[in-house]
CSV table of C-alpha atoms and ligand atoms in Angstrom, one decimal:
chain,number,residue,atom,x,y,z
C,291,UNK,CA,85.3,87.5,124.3
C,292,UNK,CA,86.1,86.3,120.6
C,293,UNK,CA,87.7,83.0,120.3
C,294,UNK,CA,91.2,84.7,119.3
C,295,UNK,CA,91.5,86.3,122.7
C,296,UNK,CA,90.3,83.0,124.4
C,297,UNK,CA,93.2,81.2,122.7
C,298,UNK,CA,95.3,84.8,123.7
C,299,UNK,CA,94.8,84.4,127.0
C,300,UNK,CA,95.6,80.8,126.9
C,301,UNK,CA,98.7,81.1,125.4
C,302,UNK,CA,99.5,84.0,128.5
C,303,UNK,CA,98.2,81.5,130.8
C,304,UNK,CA,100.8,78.8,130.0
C,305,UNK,CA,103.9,80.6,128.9
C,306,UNK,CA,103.4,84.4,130.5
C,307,UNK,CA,103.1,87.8,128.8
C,308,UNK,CA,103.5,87.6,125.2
C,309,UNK,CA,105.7,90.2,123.2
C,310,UNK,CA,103.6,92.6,121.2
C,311,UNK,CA,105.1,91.6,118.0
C,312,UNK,CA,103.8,88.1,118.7
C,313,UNK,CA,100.6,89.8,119.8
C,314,UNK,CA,100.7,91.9,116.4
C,315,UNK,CA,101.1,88.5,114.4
C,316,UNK,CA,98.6,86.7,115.6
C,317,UNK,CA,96.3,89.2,115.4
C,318,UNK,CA,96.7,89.9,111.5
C,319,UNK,CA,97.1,86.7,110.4
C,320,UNK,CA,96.5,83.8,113.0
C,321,UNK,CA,95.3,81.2,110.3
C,322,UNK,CA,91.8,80.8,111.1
C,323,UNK,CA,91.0,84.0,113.1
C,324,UNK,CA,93.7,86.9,112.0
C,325,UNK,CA,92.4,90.0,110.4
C,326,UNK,CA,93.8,89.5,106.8
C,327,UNK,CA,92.8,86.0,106.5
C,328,UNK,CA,89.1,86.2,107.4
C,329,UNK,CA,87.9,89.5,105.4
C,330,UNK,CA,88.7,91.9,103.0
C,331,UNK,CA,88.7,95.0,105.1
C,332,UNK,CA,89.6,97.8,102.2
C,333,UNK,CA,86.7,100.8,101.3
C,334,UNK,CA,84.6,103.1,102.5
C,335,UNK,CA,82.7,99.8,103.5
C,336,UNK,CA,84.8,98.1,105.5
C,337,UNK,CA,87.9,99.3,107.8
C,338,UNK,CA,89.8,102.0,106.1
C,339,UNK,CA,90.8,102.8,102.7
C,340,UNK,CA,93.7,102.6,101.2
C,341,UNK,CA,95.9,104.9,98.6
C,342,UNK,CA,95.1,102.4,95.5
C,343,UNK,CA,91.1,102.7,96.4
C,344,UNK,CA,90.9,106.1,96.5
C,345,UNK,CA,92.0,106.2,92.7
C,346,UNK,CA,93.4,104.8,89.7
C,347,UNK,CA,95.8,107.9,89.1
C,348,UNK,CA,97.7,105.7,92.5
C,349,UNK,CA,98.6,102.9,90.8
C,350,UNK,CA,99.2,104.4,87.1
C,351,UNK,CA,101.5,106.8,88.7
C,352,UNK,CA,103.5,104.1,90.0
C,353,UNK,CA,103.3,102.2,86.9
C,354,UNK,CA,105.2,104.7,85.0
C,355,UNK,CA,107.3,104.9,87.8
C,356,UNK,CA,108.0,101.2,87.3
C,357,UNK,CA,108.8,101.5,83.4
C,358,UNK,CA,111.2,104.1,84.3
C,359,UNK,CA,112.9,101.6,86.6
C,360,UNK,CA,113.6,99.2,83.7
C,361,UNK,CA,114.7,102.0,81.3
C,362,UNK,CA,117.2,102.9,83.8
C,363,UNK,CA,118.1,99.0,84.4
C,364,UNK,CA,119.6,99.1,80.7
C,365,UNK,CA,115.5,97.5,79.3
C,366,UNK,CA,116.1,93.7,80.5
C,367,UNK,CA,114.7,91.7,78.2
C,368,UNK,CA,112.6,89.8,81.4
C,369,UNK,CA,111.8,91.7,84.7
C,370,UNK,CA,109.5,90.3,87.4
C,371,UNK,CA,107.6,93.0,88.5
C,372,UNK,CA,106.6,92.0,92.5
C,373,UNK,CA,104.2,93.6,95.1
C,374,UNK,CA,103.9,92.3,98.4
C,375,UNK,CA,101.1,92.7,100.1
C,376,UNK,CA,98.6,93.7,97.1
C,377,UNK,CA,95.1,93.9,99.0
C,378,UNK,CA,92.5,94.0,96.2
C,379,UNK,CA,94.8,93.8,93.3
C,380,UNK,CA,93.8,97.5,92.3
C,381,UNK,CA,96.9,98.6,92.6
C,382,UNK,CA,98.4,96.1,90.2
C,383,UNK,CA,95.9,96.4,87.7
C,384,UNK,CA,96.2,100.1,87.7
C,385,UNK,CA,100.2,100.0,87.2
C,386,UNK,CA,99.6,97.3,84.4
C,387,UNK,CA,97.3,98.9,82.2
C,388,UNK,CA,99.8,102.4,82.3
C,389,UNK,CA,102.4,100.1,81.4
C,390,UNK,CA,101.1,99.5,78.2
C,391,UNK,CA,102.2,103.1,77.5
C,392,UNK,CA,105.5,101.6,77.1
C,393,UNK,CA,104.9,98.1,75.5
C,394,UNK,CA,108.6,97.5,75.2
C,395,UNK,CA,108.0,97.4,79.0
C,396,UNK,CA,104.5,95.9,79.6
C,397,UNK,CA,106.0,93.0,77.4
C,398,UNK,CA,108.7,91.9,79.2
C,399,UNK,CA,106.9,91.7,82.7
C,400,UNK,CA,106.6,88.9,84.8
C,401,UNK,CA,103.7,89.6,87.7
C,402,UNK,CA,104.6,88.3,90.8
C,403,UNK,CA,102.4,88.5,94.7
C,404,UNK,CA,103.6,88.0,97.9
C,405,UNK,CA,100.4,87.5,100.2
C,406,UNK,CA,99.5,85.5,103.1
C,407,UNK,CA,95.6,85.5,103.0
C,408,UNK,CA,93.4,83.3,101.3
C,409,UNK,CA,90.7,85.6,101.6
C,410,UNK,CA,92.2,88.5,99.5
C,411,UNK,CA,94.4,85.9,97.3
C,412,UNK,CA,91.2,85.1,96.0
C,413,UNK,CA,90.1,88.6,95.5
C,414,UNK,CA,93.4,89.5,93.7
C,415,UNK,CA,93.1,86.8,91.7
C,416,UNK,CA,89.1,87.9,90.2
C,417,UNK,CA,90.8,91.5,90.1
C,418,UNK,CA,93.4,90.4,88.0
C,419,UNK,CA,91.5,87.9,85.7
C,420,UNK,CA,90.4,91.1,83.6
C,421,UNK,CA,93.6,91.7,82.9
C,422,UNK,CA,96.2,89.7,80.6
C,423,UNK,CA,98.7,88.3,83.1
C,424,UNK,CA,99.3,85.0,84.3
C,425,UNK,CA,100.0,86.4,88.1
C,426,UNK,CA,102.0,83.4,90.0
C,427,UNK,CA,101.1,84.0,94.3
C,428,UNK,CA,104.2,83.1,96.7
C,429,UNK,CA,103.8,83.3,100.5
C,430,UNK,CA,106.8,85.0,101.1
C,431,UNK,CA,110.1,86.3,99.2
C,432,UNK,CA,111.8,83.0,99.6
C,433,UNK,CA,110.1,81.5,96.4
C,434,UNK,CA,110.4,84.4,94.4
C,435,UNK,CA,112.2,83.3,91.1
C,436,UNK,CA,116.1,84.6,90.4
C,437,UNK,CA,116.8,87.7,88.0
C,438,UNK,CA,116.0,91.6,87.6
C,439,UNK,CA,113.3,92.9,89.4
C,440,UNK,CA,111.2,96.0,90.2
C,441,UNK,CA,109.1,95.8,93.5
C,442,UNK,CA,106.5,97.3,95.1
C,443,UNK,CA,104.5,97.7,98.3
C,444,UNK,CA,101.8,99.9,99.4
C,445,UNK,CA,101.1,99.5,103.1
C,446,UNK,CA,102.7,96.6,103.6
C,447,UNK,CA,105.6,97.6,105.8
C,448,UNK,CA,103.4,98.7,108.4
C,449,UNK,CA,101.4,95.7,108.9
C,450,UNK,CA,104.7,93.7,109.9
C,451,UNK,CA,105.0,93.2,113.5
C,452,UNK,CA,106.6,95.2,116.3
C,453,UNK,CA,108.4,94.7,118.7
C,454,UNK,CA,108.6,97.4,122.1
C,455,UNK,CA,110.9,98.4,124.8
C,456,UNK,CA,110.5,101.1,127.5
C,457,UNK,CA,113.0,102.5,129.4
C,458,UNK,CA,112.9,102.7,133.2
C,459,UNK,CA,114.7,104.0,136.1
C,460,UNK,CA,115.9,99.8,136.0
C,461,UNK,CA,117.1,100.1,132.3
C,462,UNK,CA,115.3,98.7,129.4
C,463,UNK,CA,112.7,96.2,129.9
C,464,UNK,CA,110.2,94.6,127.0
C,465,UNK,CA,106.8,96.0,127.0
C,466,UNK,CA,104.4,92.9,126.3
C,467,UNK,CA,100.6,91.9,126.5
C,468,UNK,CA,99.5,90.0,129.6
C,469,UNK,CA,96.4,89.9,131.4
C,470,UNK,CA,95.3,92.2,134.3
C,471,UNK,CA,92.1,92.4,136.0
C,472,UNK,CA,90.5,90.0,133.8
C,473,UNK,CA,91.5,91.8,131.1
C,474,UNK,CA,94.4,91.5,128.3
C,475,UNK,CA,96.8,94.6,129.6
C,476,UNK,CA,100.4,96.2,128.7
C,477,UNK,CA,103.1,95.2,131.0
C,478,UNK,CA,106.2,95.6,131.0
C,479,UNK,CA,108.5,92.5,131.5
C,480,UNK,CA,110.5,92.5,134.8
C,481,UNK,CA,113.6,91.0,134.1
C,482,UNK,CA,116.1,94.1,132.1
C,483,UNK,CA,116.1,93.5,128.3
C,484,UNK,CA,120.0,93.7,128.3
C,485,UNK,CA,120.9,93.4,124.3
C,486,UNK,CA,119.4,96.6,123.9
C,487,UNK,CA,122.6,97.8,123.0
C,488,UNK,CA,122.6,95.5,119.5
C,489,UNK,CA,119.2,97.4,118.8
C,490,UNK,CA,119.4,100.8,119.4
C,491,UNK,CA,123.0,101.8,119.9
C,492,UNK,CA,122.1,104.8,121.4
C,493,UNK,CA,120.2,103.2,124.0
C,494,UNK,CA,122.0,105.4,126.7
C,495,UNK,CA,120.7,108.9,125.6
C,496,UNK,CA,117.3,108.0,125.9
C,497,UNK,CA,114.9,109.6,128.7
C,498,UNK,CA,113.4,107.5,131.1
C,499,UNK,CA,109.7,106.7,129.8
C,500,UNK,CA,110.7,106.6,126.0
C,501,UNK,CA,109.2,103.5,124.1
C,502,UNK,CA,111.8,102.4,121.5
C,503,UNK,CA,109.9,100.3,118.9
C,504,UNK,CA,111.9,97.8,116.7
C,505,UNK,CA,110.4,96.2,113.6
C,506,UNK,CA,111.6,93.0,111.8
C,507,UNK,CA,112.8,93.8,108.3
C,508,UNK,CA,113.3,90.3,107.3
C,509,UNK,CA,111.0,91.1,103.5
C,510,UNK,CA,113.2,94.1,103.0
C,511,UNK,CA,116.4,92.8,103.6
C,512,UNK,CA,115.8,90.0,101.1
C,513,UNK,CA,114.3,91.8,98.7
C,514,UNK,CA,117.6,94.5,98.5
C,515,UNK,CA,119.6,91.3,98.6
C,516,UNK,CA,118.0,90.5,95.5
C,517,UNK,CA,117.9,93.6,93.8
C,518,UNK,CA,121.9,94.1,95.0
C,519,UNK,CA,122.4,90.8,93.0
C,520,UNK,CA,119.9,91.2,90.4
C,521,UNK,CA,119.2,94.3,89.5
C,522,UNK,CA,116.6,96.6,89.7
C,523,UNK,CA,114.4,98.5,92.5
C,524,UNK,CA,111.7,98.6,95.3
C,525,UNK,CA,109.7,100.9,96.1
C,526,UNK,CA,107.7,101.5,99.3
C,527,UNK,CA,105.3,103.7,100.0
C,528,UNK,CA,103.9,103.9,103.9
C,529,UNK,CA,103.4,106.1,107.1
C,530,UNK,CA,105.9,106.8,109.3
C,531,UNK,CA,108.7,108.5,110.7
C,532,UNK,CA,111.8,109.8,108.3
C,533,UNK,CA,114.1,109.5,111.5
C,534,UNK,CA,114.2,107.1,114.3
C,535,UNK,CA,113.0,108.4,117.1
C,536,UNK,CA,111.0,107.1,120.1
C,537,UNK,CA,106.6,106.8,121.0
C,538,UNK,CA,104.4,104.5,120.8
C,539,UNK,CA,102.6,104.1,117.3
C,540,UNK,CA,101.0,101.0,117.6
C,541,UNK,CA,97.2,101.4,116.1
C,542,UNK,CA,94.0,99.6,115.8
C,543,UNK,CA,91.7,101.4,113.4
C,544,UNK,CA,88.2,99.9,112.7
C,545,UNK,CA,85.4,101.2,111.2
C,546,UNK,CA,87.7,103.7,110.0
C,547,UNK,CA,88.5,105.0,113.7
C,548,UNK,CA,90.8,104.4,116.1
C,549,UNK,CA,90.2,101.6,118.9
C,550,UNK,CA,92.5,100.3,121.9
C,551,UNK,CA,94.8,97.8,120.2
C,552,UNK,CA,94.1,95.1,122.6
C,553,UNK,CA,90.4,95.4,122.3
C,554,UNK,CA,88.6,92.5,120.2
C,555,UNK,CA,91.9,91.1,119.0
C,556,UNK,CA,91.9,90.0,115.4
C,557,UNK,CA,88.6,92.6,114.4
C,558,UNK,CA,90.9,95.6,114.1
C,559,UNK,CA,93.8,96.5,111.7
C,560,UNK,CA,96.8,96.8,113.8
C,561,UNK,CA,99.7,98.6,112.5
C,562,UNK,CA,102.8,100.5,114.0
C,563,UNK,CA,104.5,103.4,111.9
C,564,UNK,CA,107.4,102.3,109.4
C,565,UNK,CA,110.8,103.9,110.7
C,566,UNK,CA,112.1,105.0,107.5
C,567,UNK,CA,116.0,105.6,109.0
C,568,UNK,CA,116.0,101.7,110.0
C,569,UNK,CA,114.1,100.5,106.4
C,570,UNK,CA,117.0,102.5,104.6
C,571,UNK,CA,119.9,101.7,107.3
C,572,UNK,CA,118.7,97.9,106.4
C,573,UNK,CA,118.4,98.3,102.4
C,574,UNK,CA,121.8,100.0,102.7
C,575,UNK,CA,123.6,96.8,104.8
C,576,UNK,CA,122.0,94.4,102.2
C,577,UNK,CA,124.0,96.5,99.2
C,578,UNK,CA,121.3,98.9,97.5
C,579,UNK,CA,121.2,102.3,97.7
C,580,UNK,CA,118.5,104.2,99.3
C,581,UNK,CA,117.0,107.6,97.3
C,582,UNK,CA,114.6,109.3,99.6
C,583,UNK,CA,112.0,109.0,101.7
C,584,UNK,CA,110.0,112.1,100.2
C,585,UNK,CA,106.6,112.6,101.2
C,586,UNK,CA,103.6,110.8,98.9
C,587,UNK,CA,102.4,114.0,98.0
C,588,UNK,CA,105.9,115.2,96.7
C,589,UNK,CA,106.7,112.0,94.8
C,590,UNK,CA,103.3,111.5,93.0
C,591,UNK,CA,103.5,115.5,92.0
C,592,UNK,CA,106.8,114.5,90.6
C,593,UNK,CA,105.8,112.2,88.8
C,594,UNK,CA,102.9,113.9,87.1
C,595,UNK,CA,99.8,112.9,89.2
C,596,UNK,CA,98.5,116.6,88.9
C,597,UNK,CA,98.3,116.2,85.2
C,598,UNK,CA,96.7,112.5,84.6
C,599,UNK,CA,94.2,114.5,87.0
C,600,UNK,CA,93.1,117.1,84.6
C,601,UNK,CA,93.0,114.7,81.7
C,602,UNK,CA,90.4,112.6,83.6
C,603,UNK,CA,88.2,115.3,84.5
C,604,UNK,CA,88.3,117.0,81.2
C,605,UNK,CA,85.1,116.8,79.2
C,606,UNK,CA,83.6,115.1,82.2
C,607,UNK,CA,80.2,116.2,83.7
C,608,UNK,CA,80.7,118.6,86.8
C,609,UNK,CA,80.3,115.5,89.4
C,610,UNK,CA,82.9,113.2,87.8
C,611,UNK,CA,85.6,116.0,87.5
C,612,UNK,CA,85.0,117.0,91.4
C,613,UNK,CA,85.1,113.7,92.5
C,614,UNK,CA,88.5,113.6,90.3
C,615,UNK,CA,89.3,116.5,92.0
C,616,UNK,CA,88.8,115.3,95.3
C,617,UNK,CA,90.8,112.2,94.7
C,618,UNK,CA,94.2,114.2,93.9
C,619,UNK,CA,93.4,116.0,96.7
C,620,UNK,CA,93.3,112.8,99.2
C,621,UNK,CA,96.5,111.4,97.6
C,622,UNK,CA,98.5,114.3,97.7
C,623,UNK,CA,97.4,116.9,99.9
C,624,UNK,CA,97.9,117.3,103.6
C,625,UNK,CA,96.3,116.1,106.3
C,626,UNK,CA,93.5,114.7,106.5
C,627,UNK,CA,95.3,114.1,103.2
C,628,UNK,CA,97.7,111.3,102.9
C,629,UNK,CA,100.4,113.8,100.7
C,630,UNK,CA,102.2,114.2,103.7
C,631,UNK,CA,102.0,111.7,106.6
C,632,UNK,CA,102.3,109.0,103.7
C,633,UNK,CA,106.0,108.4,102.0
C,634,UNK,CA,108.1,107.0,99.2
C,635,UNK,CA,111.6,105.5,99.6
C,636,UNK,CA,113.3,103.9,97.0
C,637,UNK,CA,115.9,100.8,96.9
C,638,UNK,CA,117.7,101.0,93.7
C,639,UNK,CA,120.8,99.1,92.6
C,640,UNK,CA,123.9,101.3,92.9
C,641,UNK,CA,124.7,100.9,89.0
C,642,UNK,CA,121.3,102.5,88.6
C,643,UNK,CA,121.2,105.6,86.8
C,644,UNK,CA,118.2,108.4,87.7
C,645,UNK,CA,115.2,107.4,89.2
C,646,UNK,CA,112.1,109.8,89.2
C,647,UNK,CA,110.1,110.7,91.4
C,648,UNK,CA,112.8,111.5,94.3
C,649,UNK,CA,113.3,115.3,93.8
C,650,UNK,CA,112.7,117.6,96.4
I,927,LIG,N1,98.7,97.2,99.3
I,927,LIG,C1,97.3,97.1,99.5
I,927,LIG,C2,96.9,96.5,100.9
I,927,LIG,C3,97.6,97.0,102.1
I,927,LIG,S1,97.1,96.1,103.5
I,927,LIG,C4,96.6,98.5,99.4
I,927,LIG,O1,97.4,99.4,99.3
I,927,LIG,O2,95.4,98.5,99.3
I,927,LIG,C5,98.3,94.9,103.8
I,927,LIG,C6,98.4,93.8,102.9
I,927,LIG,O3,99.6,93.0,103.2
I,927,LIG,C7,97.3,92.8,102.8
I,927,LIG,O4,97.1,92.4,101.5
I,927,LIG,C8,97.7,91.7,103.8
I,927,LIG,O5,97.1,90.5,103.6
I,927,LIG,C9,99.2,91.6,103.4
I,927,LIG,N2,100.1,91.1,104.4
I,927,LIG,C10,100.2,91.3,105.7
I,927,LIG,N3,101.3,90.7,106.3
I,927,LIG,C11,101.9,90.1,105.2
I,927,LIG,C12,103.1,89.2,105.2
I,927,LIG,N4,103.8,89.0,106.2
I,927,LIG,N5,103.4,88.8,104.0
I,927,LIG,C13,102.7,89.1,102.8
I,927,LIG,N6,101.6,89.8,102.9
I,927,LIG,C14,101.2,90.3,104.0
């Protein structure tokens, strides 16, 4: 048993079952032991890879996406451009070196990073040092500095924990992580979760058995505060749903398969699938508008990926232009693609005129 699940089980020793967005907390980023904070888990040599690692077309795609943003801002003459969760930096490196296409743009950017590890703080900031930026690191949106803004987030949405519910022939009750036969186990609390109501309105159509997962948007409902008093946009790009519905998605991938989430707690990235309905239902109470979601595939075709693709591989030798090849084909194909499972949604400020990308 690793020394996260020993202090786990102590924690369900002295105050009962834990809900599993507690669980999900402490397993990515417990300070000493959470899965963020003690490795960098990105690439074909650690966990899984990620949209910005499988190539640079990513992150310059998104880049121009971004200059496009301020164009349609009316060109602020200062715009901190923010990504939250930014791994390895590649993503941000990539979108700053296609901004230089417009350098009306690239000069008037202010990089800003919202991350809680140490661990991959410090790799962001040796990714970045190669490029010319002063980056300034915040913990979380609350010390992010006043005035227009275009943000961005690559899966990021779906490492923020979950809460579940499950509904029984009793009513609702909260499903949460106890221990059972010696071993850390599901279970659903006894007592009826009664404010169900203020969570799912519709609480009374579902069937008995469905799991009703309920994220905390906190990060996104600040950030289209911010951009419903500033100015600007956010996009964020993740897996998921495009309509509430019900199932369990919580997932442990290691090793680049899937494991049983409660299995080796803290060794395993842990993630639940963004509900795209409640991201834009919460973007939309804050005061921005919501364009979207459309799938990845869709919105990096849109914006031209297919193109940058042949200009990389022309000229090249046989194996660069397949592994170019290849690439696209990762990014925006379908599965075991990421074009399709993968999707954009966009949080613009109404006075915002088009933003591309979006068509369908
Ligand atoms: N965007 C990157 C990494 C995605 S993994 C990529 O596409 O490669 C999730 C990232 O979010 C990691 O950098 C992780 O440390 C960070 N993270 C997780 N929870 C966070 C939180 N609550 N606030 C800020 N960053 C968080």
């Amino acid at each position: 048993m690793n020394a996260l699940e020993k202090e786990i089980r102590a924690l369900i020793e002295s105050e009962g079952p834990i809900p599993v967005s507690r669980y999900m907390a402490l397993c990515l980023g417990h300070p000493r032991h959470g899965y963020y904070i003690t490795r960098d888990p990105f690439g074909a040599a650690g966990d899984f890879v990620t949209a910005p690692e499988v190539s640079q077309m990513f992150g310059e795609m998104i880049g121009i996406w971004c200059a496009e943003v301020w164009r349609a801002a009316g060109e602020p003459a200062k715009i901190n451009l923010i990504e939250f969760g930014p791994g390895r930096g590649t993503l941000m490196v990539d979108m700053l070196r296609a901004a230089k296409v417009v350098p009306a743009f690239r000069a008037t950017i202010d990089v800003h990073l919202v991350e809680t590890s140490p661990t991959l703080t410090e790799r962001q900031r040796r990714t970045l040092s190669t490029s010319d930026t002063t980056p300034r690191w915040h913990e979380s949106v609350t010390t992010l500095p006043a005035g227009p803004l275009v943000v961005v987030a690559n899966e990021f949405i779906d490492a923020l924990p979950v809460d579940q519910f499950v509904k029984t022939e009793t009513g609702w009750h909260e499903r949460r992580v106890g221990v059972r036969d010696g071993k850390l186990a599901f279970a659903l609390d006894p007592a009826p979760f009664p404010q169900i109501e203020t969570l799912l309105p519709d609480s009374a159509r579902a069937r008995t058995g469905a799991l009703f997962e309920r994220r905390d948007l906190t990060p996104v409902r600040e950030i289209a505060r911010r951009i419903a008093a500033d100015g600007g946009a956010a996009l964020f790009i993740d897996y998921g749903h495009t309509q509430s519905g019900f199932g369990d998605t919580l997932q442990a991938v290691r090793d680049h398969k899937p494991i049983d989430p409660l299995q080796d707690p803290g060794e395993a990235d842990l993630t639940a699938h963004v509900d795209f309905e409640a991201l834009a239902r919460t973007a939309m109470q804050a005061g921005t508008h919501a364009i979207g979601p459309v799938t990845q595939g869709q919105f990096l075709r849109n914006l031209g990926i297919e193109l940058r693709a042949e200009n990389l591989a022309r000229g090249k030798d046989a194996a660069t232009a397949a592994a170019v090849e290849a690439a696209l084909a990762r990014l925006i194909g379908p599965s075991p693609g990421m074009g399709e499972l993968f999707k954009a949604i966009a949080l613009v400020h109404p006075a915002l005129g088009g933003i591309p990308g979006f068509d369908t």
